[in-house]
Coordinates of C-alpha atoms and ligand atoms in Angstrom, one line a residue:
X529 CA 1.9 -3.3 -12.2
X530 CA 3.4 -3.0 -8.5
X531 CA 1.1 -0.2 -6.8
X532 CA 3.8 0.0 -3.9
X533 CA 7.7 -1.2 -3.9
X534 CA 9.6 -2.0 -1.1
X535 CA 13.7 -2.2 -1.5
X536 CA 15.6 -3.8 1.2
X537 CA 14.0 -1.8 4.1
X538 CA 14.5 -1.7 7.2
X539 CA 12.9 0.6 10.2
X540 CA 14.8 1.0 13.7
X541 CA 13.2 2.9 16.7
X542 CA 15.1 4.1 19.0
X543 CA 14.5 3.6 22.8
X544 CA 16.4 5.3 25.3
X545 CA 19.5 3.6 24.7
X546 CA 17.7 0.5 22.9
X547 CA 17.5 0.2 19.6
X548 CA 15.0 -1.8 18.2
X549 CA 14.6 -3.3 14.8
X550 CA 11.0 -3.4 14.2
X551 CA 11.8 -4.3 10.2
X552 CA 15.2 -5.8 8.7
X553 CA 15.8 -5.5 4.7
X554 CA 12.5 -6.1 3.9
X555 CA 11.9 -6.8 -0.3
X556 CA 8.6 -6.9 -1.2
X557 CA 5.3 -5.6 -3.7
X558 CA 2.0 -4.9 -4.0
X559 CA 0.6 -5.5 -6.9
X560 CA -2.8 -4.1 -8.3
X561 CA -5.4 -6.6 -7.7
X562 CA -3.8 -8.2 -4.7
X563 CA -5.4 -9.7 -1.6
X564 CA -2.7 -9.8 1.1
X565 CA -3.0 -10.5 4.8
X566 CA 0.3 -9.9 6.6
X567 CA 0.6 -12.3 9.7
X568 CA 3.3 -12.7 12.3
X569 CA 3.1 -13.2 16.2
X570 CA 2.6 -10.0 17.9
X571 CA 5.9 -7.4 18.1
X572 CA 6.7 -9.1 14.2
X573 CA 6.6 -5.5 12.4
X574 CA 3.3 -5.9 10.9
X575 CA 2.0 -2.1 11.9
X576 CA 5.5 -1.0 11.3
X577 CA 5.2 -2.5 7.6
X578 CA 1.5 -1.2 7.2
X579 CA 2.7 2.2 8.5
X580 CA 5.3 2.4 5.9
X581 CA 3.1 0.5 2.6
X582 CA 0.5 3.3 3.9
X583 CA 3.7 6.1 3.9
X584 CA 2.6 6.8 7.7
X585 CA 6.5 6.6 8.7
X586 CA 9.3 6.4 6.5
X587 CA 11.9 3.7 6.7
X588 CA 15.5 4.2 8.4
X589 CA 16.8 3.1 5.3
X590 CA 16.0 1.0 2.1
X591 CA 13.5 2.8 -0.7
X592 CA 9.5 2.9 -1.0
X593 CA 8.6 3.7 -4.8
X594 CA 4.4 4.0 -4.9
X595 CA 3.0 3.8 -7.9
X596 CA 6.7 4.5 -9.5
X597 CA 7.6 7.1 -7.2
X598 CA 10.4 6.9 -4.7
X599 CA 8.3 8.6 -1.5
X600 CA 11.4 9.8 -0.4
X601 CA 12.0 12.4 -3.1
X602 CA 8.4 13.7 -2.2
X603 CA 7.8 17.0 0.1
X604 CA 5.1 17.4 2.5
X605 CA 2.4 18.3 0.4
X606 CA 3.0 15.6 -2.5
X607 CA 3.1 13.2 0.5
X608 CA -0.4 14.2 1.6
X609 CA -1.4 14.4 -2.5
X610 CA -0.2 11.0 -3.3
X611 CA -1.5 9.4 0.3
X612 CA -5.6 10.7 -0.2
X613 CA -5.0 9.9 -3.8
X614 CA -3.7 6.1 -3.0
X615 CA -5.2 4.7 0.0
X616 CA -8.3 3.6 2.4
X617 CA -7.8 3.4 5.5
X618 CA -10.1 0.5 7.3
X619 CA -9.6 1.5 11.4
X620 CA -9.5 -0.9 13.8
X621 CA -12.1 -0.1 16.0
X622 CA -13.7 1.3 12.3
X623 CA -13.8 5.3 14.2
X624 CA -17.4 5.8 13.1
X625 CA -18.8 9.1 13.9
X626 CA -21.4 8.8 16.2
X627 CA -23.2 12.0 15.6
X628 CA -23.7 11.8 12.1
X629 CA -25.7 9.4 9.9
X630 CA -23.9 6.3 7.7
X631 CA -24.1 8.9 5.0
X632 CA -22.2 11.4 6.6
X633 CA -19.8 9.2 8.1
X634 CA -19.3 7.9 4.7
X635 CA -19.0 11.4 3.4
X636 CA -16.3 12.5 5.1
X637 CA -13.0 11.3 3.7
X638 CA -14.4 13.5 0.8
X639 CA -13.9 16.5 2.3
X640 CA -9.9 16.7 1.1
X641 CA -11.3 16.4 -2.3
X642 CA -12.3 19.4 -4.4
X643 CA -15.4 18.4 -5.1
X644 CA -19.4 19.4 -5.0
X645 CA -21.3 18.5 -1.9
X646 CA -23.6 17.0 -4.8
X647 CA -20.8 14.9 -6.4
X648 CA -19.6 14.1 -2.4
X649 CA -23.1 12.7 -1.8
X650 CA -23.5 11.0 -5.0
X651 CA -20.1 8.9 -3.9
X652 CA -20.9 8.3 -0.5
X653 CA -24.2 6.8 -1.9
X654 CA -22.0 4.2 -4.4
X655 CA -19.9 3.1 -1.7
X656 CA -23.5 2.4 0.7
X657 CA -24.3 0.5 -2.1
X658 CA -21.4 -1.3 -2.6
X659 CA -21.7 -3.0 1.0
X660 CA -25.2 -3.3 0.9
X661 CA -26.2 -0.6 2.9
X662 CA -28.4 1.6 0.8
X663 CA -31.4 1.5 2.9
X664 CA -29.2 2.4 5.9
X665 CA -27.8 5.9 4.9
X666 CA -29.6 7.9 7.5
X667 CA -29.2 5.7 10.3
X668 CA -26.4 6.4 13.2
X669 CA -24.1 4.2 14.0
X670 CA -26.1 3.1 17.4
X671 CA -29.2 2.6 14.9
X672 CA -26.8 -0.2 13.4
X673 CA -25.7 -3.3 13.9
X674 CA -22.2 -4.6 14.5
X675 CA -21.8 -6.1 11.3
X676 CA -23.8 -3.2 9.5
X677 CA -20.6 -0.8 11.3
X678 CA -17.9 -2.4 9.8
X679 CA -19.5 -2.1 6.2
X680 CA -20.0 1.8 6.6
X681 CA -16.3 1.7 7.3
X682 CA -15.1 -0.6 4.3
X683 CA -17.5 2.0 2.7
X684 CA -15.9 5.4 3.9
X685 CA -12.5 3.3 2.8
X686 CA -14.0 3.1 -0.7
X687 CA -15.9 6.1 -1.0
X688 CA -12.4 8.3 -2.4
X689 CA -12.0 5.2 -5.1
X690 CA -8.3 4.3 -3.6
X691 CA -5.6 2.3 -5.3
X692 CA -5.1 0.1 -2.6
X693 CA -7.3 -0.4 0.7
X694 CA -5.2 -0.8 4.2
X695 CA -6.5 -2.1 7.5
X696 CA -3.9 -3.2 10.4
X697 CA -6.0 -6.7 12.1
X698 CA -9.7 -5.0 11.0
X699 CA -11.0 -8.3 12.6
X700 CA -9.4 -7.9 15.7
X701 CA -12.0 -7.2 18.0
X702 CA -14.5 -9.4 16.2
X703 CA -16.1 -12.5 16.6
X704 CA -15.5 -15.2 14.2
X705 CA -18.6 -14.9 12.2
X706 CA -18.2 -10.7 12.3
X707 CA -14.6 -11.5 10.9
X708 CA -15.4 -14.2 8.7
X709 CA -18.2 -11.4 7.0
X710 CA -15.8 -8.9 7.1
X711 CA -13.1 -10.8 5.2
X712 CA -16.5 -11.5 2.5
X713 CA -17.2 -8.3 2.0
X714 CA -13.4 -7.6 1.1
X715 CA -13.1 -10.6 -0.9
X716 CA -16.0 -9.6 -2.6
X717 CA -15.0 -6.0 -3.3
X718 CA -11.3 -7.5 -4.4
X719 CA -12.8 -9.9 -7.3
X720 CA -15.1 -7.6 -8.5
X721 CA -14.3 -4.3 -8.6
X722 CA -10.6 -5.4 -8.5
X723 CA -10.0 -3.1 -5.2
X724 CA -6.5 -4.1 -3.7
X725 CA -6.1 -4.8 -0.1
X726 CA -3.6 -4.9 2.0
X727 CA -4.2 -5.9 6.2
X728 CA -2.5 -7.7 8.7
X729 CA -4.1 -10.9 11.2
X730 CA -2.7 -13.0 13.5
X731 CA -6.1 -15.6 13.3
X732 CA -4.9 -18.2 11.7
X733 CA -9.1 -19.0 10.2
X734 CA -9.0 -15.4 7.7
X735 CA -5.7 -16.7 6.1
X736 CA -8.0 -19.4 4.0
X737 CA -9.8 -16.9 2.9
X738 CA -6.9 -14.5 0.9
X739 CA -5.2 -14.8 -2.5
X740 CA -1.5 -14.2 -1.0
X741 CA 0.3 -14.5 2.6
X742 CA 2.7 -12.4 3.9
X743 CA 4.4 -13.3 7.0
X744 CA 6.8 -12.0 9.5
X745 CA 9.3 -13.2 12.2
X746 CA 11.0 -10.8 14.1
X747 CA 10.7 -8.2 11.2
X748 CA 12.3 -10.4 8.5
X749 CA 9.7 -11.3 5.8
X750 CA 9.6 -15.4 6.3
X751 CA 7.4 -16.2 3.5
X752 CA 5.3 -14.3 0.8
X753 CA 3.4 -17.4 -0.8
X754 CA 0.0 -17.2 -2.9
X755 CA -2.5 -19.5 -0.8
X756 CA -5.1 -22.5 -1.8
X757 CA -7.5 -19.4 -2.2
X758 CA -5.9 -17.7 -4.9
X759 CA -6.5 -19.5 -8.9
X760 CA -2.9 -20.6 -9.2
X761 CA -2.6 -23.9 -8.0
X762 CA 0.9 -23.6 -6.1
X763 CA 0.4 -27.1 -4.6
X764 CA 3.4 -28.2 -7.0
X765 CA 5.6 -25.1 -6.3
X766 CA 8.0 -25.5 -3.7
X767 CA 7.2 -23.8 -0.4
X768 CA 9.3 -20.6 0.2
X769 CA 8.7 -20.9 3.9
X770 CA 11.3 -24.2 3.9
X771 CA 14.1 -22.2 2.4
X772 CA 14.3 -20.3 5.7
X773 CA 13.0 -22.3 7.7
Ligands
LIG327 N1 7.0 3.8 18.0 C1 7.8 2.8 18.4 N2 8.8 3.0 19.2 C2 9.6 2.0 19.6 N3 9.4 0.7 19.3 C3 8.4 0.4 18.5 C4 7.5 1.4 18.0 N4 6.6 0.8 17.2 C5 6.9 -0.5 17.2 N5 8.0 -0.7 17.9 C6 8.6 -2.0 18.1 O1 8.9 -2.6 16.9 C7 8.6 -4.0 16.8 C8 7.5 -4.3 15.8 O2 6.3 -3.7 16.3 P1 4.9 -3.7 15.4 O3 5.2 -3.3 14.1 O4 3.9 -2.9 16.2 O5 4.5 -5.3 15.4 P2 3.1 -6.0 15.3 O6 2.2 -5.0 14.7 O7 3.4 -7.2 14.5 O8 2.7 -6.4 16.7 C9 8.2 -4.3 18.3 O9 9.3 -4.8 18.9 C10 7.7 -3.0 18.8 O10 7.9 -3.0 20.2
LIG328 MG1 0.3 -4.3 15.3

């Protein structure tokens, strides 16, 4: 089943008297149980595309169906329903809190949800253990190490059980063995507990490590091919990158 549909969209930002076509007629799905990086040189569209899979902007035309749903027959408050409802959001910089414990930090995205404080904690405590974290719960993030960071925030990502995990280039201001981890840890979380995720890279080393690549070229998709990675074995299927090429 495709958890989010995209139908010939584009998205155009205007400049002053510029205007700037950040993605052209774009056609493409997420499907549950995907692993996609999207890659592209820098100014490609990739935050523009995460933006819009993540319904953070809406497209200047062309239609976005989540889970069915065209998002543009949605009002403001279905918008915010069916966003906590679908996603994770893994930040950049992963925007830990520093005042408050691993835990806490974990906690949080819990708070749109009408639940217990018992029921929050219970979660907050699966997703700790889901990374590996339990024995960290009560630590601050300056108690932790780098690497020990980045799993609290694939954990607060997890913690509200989301269709489909998002991160625009999570590895970015890692070192190769951090991002290497990090990729892992999602990897891991993808094949067995069958989360879906969705980020964008431009180092070229995290692509071996994902089921499907996604790439862009001046905000036209150029390929959307499963890799060496993924169990198919597409070494006999034609490439879709030479058809437009
Ligand atoms: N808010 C904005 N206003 C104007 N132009 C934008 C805006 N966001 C992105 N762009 C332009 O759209 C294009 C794609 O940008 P972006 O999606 O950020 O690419 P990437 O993430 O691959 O670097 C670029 O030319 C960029 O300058
Ligand atoms: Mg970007």
């Amino acid at each position: 089943m495709n958890l989010v549909e995209f139908e010939s969209v584009t998205k155009r930002y205007r400049l002053g008297e510029v205007e700037i076509t950040a993605l052209d007629a774009v056609n493409f799905a997420v499907r549950r149980g995907d692993f996609v990086a999207i890659t592209g040189p820098s100014g490609s569209g990739k935050t523009t595309m995460l933006n819009l899979i993540g319904c953070l902007d809406s497209p200047s035309s062309g239609e976005i169906r989540v889970s069915g749903r065209p998002v543009s027959s949605l009002d403001d408050h279905a918008l915010d329903q069916l966003r906590s409802r679908t996603y994770g959001i893994i930040f950049q910089n992963f925007n830990l809190v520093p005042v408050l414990t691993a835990l806490e930090n974990v906690m949080l995205p819990l708070h749109l949800h009408k639940i217990s404080q018992e029921e929050r904690r219970m979660r907050a405590c699966a997703a700790l253990a889901a990374v590996g974290l339990t024995r960290f719960a009560d630590f601050r993030p300056d108690q932790l190490s780098g690497g020990q960071r980045q799993r609290v925030a694939v954990a607060r990502a997890l913690v509200t059980e989301p269709k489909l995990i998002l991160a625009d280039e999570p590895t970015a201001s890692l070192d190769t063995p951090s991002a290497l981890s990090l990729v892992e840890l999602m990897k891991e979380l993808n094949t067995e507990r069958r989360v879906t995720f969705v980020f964008s890279t431009h180092d070229q080393r995290l692509l071996q490590h994902v089921s499907r690549v996604v790439e862009l070229r001046d905000g036209k998709l150029s390929a959307d091919r499963p890799t060496a990675g993924d169990k198919a074995d597409t070494s006999v299927l034609p490439s879709k990158d030479s058809e437009v090429a």
